[in-house]
Structures are given as C-alpha cells and as structure tokens.
C-alpha cells in the first residue's frame, strides 16, 4: 500500500503546504474532522469580486490529507466558488465512483487517484474540499 498511495509527489506536496495558519479577518471559516482517522482541517477564506482573494488553513492530517490541502493552498486564490464546489464533487467521484481526476488549475489533485482503492483514506483526502465548500456556503449566507 505504501508505494501505491504514498508516492514521491504526494510526499512532496504533503511536506510543502502553502498558506498555513489563520487569516486575521476572514469572511468565513469552516472546520472539517474525520472521526475515522482523526484528521482535521480549519480553513479561512475571503472573496472579492466573486473570486477567492485570501485563504489560510490549519491542517492536522495524514500525508494524503496534507497533499490535498497543499494542492488547495497552491491553487485556490483566484478560483470561483462554482469551480471549488465542482472540484469537491469531482474529487468525491474520483475516489468513490472511479470518476476522472480533476483538470485545470487543480489537476495536481489527480495524484491522489490511487487512494480510491483505500476507502479508509477517502475522508482525510476530502476534508479540505468539504471545509472550503462549507466556508463558501457561509460567505453566501452572510451576503444574503
């Protein structure tokens, strides 16, 4: 299993997570936790002109969850909320329904595709995508 899912690219991503910490004044924050593995993430984000303008994250997860958070942190600035919600669904389908990996700015998340065979790892991978979607929902509610 180790060689299948903990490949060099995943370990590189996990070891270099950008945007760690918390924002001083985010528009919204969200937390996601996996009871199965104990991984957790807190995300803060802000939008400007319909795009993510600032983002930070606190990540306490396995290498797979860290790698997913790394991809998010590298690519989220400038993303549209719809793009991020679609990404969440693409990742879920990739892992749970043998769907294709993400394309475009988040294509690096495809490195997590081999984890589809390890269901116990899915929750940790999906944490960052779930937390970002929840934070976006909060921003939308606050703007309503």
PDB file of C-alpha atoms in Angstrom:
ATOM      1  CA  UNK A   1       0.000   0.000   0.000  1.00  0.00           C
ATOM      2  CA  UNK A   2       2.734   2.481   0.919  1.00  0.00           C
ATOM      3  CA  UNK A   3       4.238   2.555  -2.558  1.00  0.00           C
ATOM      4  CA  UNK A   4       0.823   2.761  -4.230  1.00  0.00           C
ATOM      5  CA  UNK A   5      -0.516   5.832  -2.493  1.00  0.00           C
ATOM      6  CA  UNK A   6       2.405   7.445  -0.695  1.00  0.00           C
ATOM      7  CA  UNK A   7       4.410   8.171  -3.811  1.00  0.00           C
ATOM      8  CA  UNK A   8       7.084  10.843  -4.094  1.00  0.00           C
ATOM      9  CA  UNK A   9       4.740  13.534  -5.469  1.00  0.00           C
ATOM     10  CA  UNK A  10       2.267  13.048  -2.600  1.00  0.00           C
ATOM     11  CA  UNK A  11       5.062  13.228  -0.047  1.00  0.00           C
ATOM     12  CA  UNK A  12       6.464  16.375  -1.709  1.00  0.00           C
ATOM     13  CA  UNK A  13       3.053  18.040  -1.619  1.00  0.00           C
ATOM     14  CA  UNK A  14       2.476  16.960   1.994  1.00  0.00           C
ATOM     15  CA  UNK A  15       5.843  18.377   3.028  1.00  0.00           C
ATOM     16  CA  UNK A  16       5.202  21.771   1.436  1.00  0.00           C
ATOM     17  CA  UNK A  17       1.743  23.011   2.364  1.00  0.00           C
ATOM     18  CA  UNK A  18       1.244  26.672   1.467  1.00  0.00           C
ATOM     19  CA  UNK A  19      -0.973  29.168   3.257  1.00  0.00           C
ATOM     20  CA  UNK A  20      -0.674  27.586   6.694  1.00  0.00           C
ATOM     21  CA  UNK A  21      -2.137  29.491   9.615  1.00  0.00           C
ATOM     22  CA  UNK A  22      -5.240  31.614  10.042  1.00  0.00           C
ATOM     23  CA  UNK A  23      -6.456  34.828   8.438  1.00  0.00           C
ATOM     24  CA  UNK A  24      -6.843  37.851  10.713  1.00  0.00           C
ATOM     25  CA  UNK A  25     -10.282  38.756   9.351  1.00  0.00           C
ATOM     26  CA  UNK A  26     -11.739  36.085   7.042  1.00  0.00           C
ATOM     27  CA  UNK A  27     -15.211  36.394   5.553  1.00  0.00           C
ATOM     28  CA  UNK A  28     -15.840  32.809   6.641  1.00  0.00           C
ATOM     29  CA  UNK A  29     -14.191  29.887   8.375  1.00  0.00           C
ATOM     30  CA  UNK A  30     -15.050  26.208   8.423  1.00  0.00           C
ATOM     31  CA  UNK A  31     -13.742  23.114  10.119  1.00  0.00           C
ATOM     32  CA  UNK A  32     -13.902  19.511   8.969  1.00  0.00           C
ATOM     33  CA  UNK A  33     -12.983  16.461  11.014  1.00  0.00           C
ATOM     34  CA  UNK A  34     -12.777  12.774  10.188  1.00  0.00           C
ATOM     35  CA  UNK A  35     -13.855  10.530  13.041  1.00  0.00           C
ATOM     36  CA  UNK A  36     -12.425   7.566  11.157  1.00  0.00           C
ATOM     37  CA  UNK A  37      -8.796   8.710  11.136  1.00  0.00           C
ATOM     38  CA  UNK A  38      -8.727  11.753  13.421  1.00  0.00           C
ATOM     39  CA  UNK A  39      -7.644  14.163  10.695  1.00  0.00           C
ATOM     40  CA  UNK A  40      -8.926  17.726  10.862  1.00  0.00           C
ATOM     41  CA  UNK A  41      -8.665  20.995   8.988  1.00  0.00           C
ATOM     42  CA  UNK A  42      -9.734  24.570   9.599  1.00  0.00           C
ATOM     43  CA  UNK A  43      -9.958  26.920   6.617  1.00  0.00           C
ATOM     44  CA  UNK A  44     -10.416  30.677   6.420  1.00  0.00           C
ATOM     45  CA  UNK A  45     -11.269  32.451   3.204  1.00  0.00           C
ATOM     46  CA  UNK A  46     -12.318  35.740   1.742  1.00  0.00           C
ATOM     47  CA  UNK A  47     -13.837  36.604  -1.614  1.00  0.00           C
ATOM     48  CA  UNK A  48     -13.529  39.760  -3.683  1.00  0.00           C
ATOM     49  CA  UNK A  49     -15.320  40.348  -6.978  1.00  0.00           C
ATOM     50  CA  UNK A  50     -16.613  36.764  -6.962  1.00  0.00           C
ATOM     51  CA  UNK A  51     -13.168  35.155  -6.607  1.00  0.00           C
ATOM     52  CA  UNK A  52     -11.204  33.805  -3.653  1.00  0.00           C
ATOM     53  CA  UNK A  53      -8.906  36.645  -2.663  1.00  0.00           C
ATOM     54  CA  UNK A  54      -7.341  35.215   0.508  1.00  0.00           C
ATOM     55  CA  UNK A  55      -7.076  31.794   2.115  1.00  0.00           C
ATOM     56  CA  UNK A  56      -5.374  30.104   5.051  1.00  0.00           C
ATOM     57  CA  UNK A  57      -5.552  26.634   6.564  1.00  0.00           C
ATOM     58  CA  UNK A  58      -4.589  24.700   9.673  1.00  0.00           C
ATOM     59  CA  UNK A  59      -4.023  21.081   8.728  1.00  0.00           C
ATOM     60  CA  UNK A  60      -3.735  18.121  11.091  1.00  0.00           C
ATOM     61  CA  UNK A  61      -3.961  15.156   8.757  1.00  0.00           C
ATOM     62  CA  UNK A  62      -2.117  12.208   7.280  1.00  0.00           C
ATOM     63  CA  UNK A  63       0.116  12.670   4.242  1.00  0.00           C
ATOM     64  CA  UNK A  64      -2.858  12.239   1.889  1.00  0.00           C
ATOM     65  CA  UNK A  65      -4.907  14.932   3.632  1.00  0.00           C
ATOM     66  CA  UNK A  66      -1.835  17.154   3.715  1.00  0.00           C
ATOM     67  CA  UNK A  67      -1.250  16.624  -0.012  1.00  0.00           C
ATOM     68  CA  UNK A  68      -4.874  17.551  -0.787  1.00  0.00           C
ATOM     69  CA  UNK A  69      -4.514  20.678   1.374  1.00  0.00           C
ATOM     70  CA  UNK A  70      -1.284  21.543  -0.392  1.00  0.00           C
ATOM     71  CA  UNK A  71      -2.971  21.403  -3.809  1.00  0.00           C
ATOM     72  CA  UNK A  72      -5.799  23.581  -2.484  1.00  0.00           C
ATOM     73  CA  UNK A  73      -3.426  26.131  -0.963  1.00  0.00           C
ATOM     74  CA  UNK A  74      -1.390  26.395  -4.151  1.00  0.00           C
ATOM     75  CA  UNK A  75      -4.339  26.984  -6.441  1.00  0.00           C
ATOM     76  CA  UNK A  76      -7.317  28.478  -4.599  1.00  0.00           C
ATOM     77  CA  UNK A  77      -6.507  32.188  -4.973  1.00  0.00           C
ATOM     78  CA  UNK A  78      -8.483  33.484  -7.945  1.00  0.00           C
ATOM     79  CA  UNK A  79     -10.856  30.499  -8.027  1.00  0.00           C
ATOM     80  CA  UNK A  80     -14.601  30.954  -8.392  1.00  0.00           C
ATOM     81  CA  UNK A  81     -16.920  29.394  -5.798  1.00  0.00           C
ATOM     82  CA  UNK A  82     -18.595  27.278  -8.513  1.00  0.00           C
ATOM     83  CA  UNK A  83     -15.191  25.937  -9.565  1.00  0.00           C
ATOM     84  CA  UNK A  84     -14.433  24.904  -5.980  1.00  0.00           C
ATOM     85  CA  UNK A  85     -17.811  23.236  -5.462  1.00  0.00           C
ATOM     86  CA  UNK A  86     -17.335  21.365  -8.732  1.00  0.00           C
ATOM     87  CA  UNK A  87     -13.846  20.338  -7.618  1.00  0.00           C
ATOM     88  CA  UNK A  88     -15.270  18.873  -4.416  1.00  0.00           C
ATOM     89  CA  UNK A  89     -17.710  16.765  -6.420  1.00  0.00           C
ATOM     90  CA  UNK A  90     -15.010  15.723  -8.906  1.00  0.00           C
ATOM     91  CA  UNK A  91     -12.782  14.552  -6.052  1.00  0.00           C
ATOM     92  CA  UNK A  92     -15.648  12.641  -4.439  1.00  0.00           C
ATOM     93  CA  UNK A  93     -16.494  10.927  -7.735  1.00  0.00           C
ATOM     94  CA  UNK A  94     -12.820  10.195  -8.447  1.00  0.00           C
ATOM     95  CA  UNK A  95     -12.431   8.400  -5.130  1.00  0.00           C
ATOM     96  CA  UNK A  96     -15.836   6.781  -4.710  1.00  0.00           C
ATOM     97  CA  UNK A  97     -17.150   6.214  -8.244  1.00  0.00           C
ATOM     98  CA  UNK A  98     -13.979   5.755 -10.333  1.00  0.00           C
ATOM     99  CA  UNK A  99     -14.556   9.146 -11.933  1.00  0.00           C
ATOM    100  CA  UNK A 100     -11.820  11.053 -13.746  1.00  0.00           C
ATOM    101  CA  UNK A 101      -9.355  13.201 -11.802  1.00  0.00           C
ATOM    102  CA  UNK A 102      -9.655  16.996 -11.761  1.00  0.00           C
ATOM    103  CA  UNK A 103      -8.412  19.032 -14.700  1.00  0.00           C
ATOM    104  CA  UNK A 104      -7.226  22.611 -14.988  1.00  0.00           C
ATOM    105  CA  UNK A 105      -5.654  24.500 -12.105  1.00  0.00           C
ATOM    106  CA  UNK A 106      -6.393  21.654  -9.648  1.00  0.00           C
ATOM    107  CA  UNK A 107      -5.074  18.835 -11.861  1.00  0.00           C
ATOM    108  CA  UNK A 108      -2.348  18.058  -9.295  1.00  0.00           C
ATOM    109  CA  UNK A 109      -5.087  16.603  -7.059  1.00  0.00           C
ATOM    110  CA  UNK A 110      -5.149  13.712  -9.523  1.00  0.00           C
ATOM    111  CA  UNK A 111      -2.024  12.416  -7.786  1.00  0.00           C
ATOM    112  CA  UNK A 112      -4.442  11.185  -5.086  1.00  0.00           C
ATOM    113  CA  UNK A 113      -6.291   8.922  -7.534  1.00  0.00           C
ATOM    114  CA  UNK A 114      -4.517   5.704  -6.397  1.00  0.00           C
ATOM    115  CA  UNK A 115      -6.135   6.174  -2.963  1.00  0.00           C
ATOM    116  CA  UNK A 116      -9.532   5.252  -4.425  1.00  0.00           C
ATOM    117  CA  UNK A 117      -8.773   1.618  -3.558  1.00  0.00           C
ATOM    118  CA  UNK A 118      -8.272   2.546   0.113  1.00  0.00           C
ATOM    119  CA  UNK A 119     -11.686   3.687   1.360  1.00  0.00           C
ATOM    120  CA  UNK A 120     -10.376   4.418   4.849  1.00  0.00           C
ATOM    121  CA  UNK A 121      -8.269   7.220   3.335  1.00  0.00           C
ATOM    122  CA  UNK A 122     -11.084   8.982   1.457  1.00  0.00           C
ATOM    123  CA  UNK A 123     -12.298  11.035   4.430  1.00  0.00           C
ATOM    124  CA  UNK A 124      -8.898  12.593   5.062  1.00  0.00           C
ATOM    125  CA  UNK A 125      -8.452  13.493   1.398  1.00  0.00           C
ATOM    126  CA  UNK A 126     -11.901  15.080   1.134  1.00  0.00           C
ATOM    127  CA  UNK A 127     -11.608  17.194   4.309  1.00  0.00           C
ATOM    128  CA  UNK A 128     -10.155  20.280   2.655  1.00  0.00           C
ATOM    129  CA  UNK A 129     -12.700  20.189  -0.174  1.00  0.00           C
ATOM    130  CA  UNK A 130     -15.584  19.828   2.294  1.00  0.00           C
ATOM    131  CA  UNK A 131     -14.281  22.631   4.517  1.00  0.00           C
ATOM    132  CA  UNK A 132     -13.824  25.011   1.588  1.00  0.00           C
ATOM    133  CA  UNK A 133     -17.362  24.276   0.354  1.00  0.00           C
ATOM    134  CA  UNK A 134     -18.742  24.928   3.853  1.00  0.00           C
ATOM    135  CA  UNK A 135     -16.848  28.218   4.116  1.00  0.00           C
ATOM    136  CA  UNK A 136     -18.194  29.275   0.714  1.00  0.00           C
ATOM    137  CA  UNK A 137     -21.713  28.460   1.899  1.00  0.00           C
ATOM    138  CA  UNK A 138     -21.164  30.674   4.936  1.00  0.00           C
ATOM    139  CA  UNK A 139     -19.981  33.568   2.771  1.00  0.00           C
ATOM    140  CA  UNK A 140     -23.085  33.160   0.606  1.00  0.00           C
ATOM    141  CA  UNK A 141     -25.357  33.117   3.669  1.00  0.00           C
ATOM    142  CA  UNK A 142     -23.689  36.228   5.096  1.00  0.00           C
ATOM    143  CA  UNK A 143     -24.130  38.063   1.792  1.00  0.00           C
ATOM    144  CA  UNK A 144     -27.819  37.159   1.531  1.00  0.00           C
TER     145      UNK A 144
END
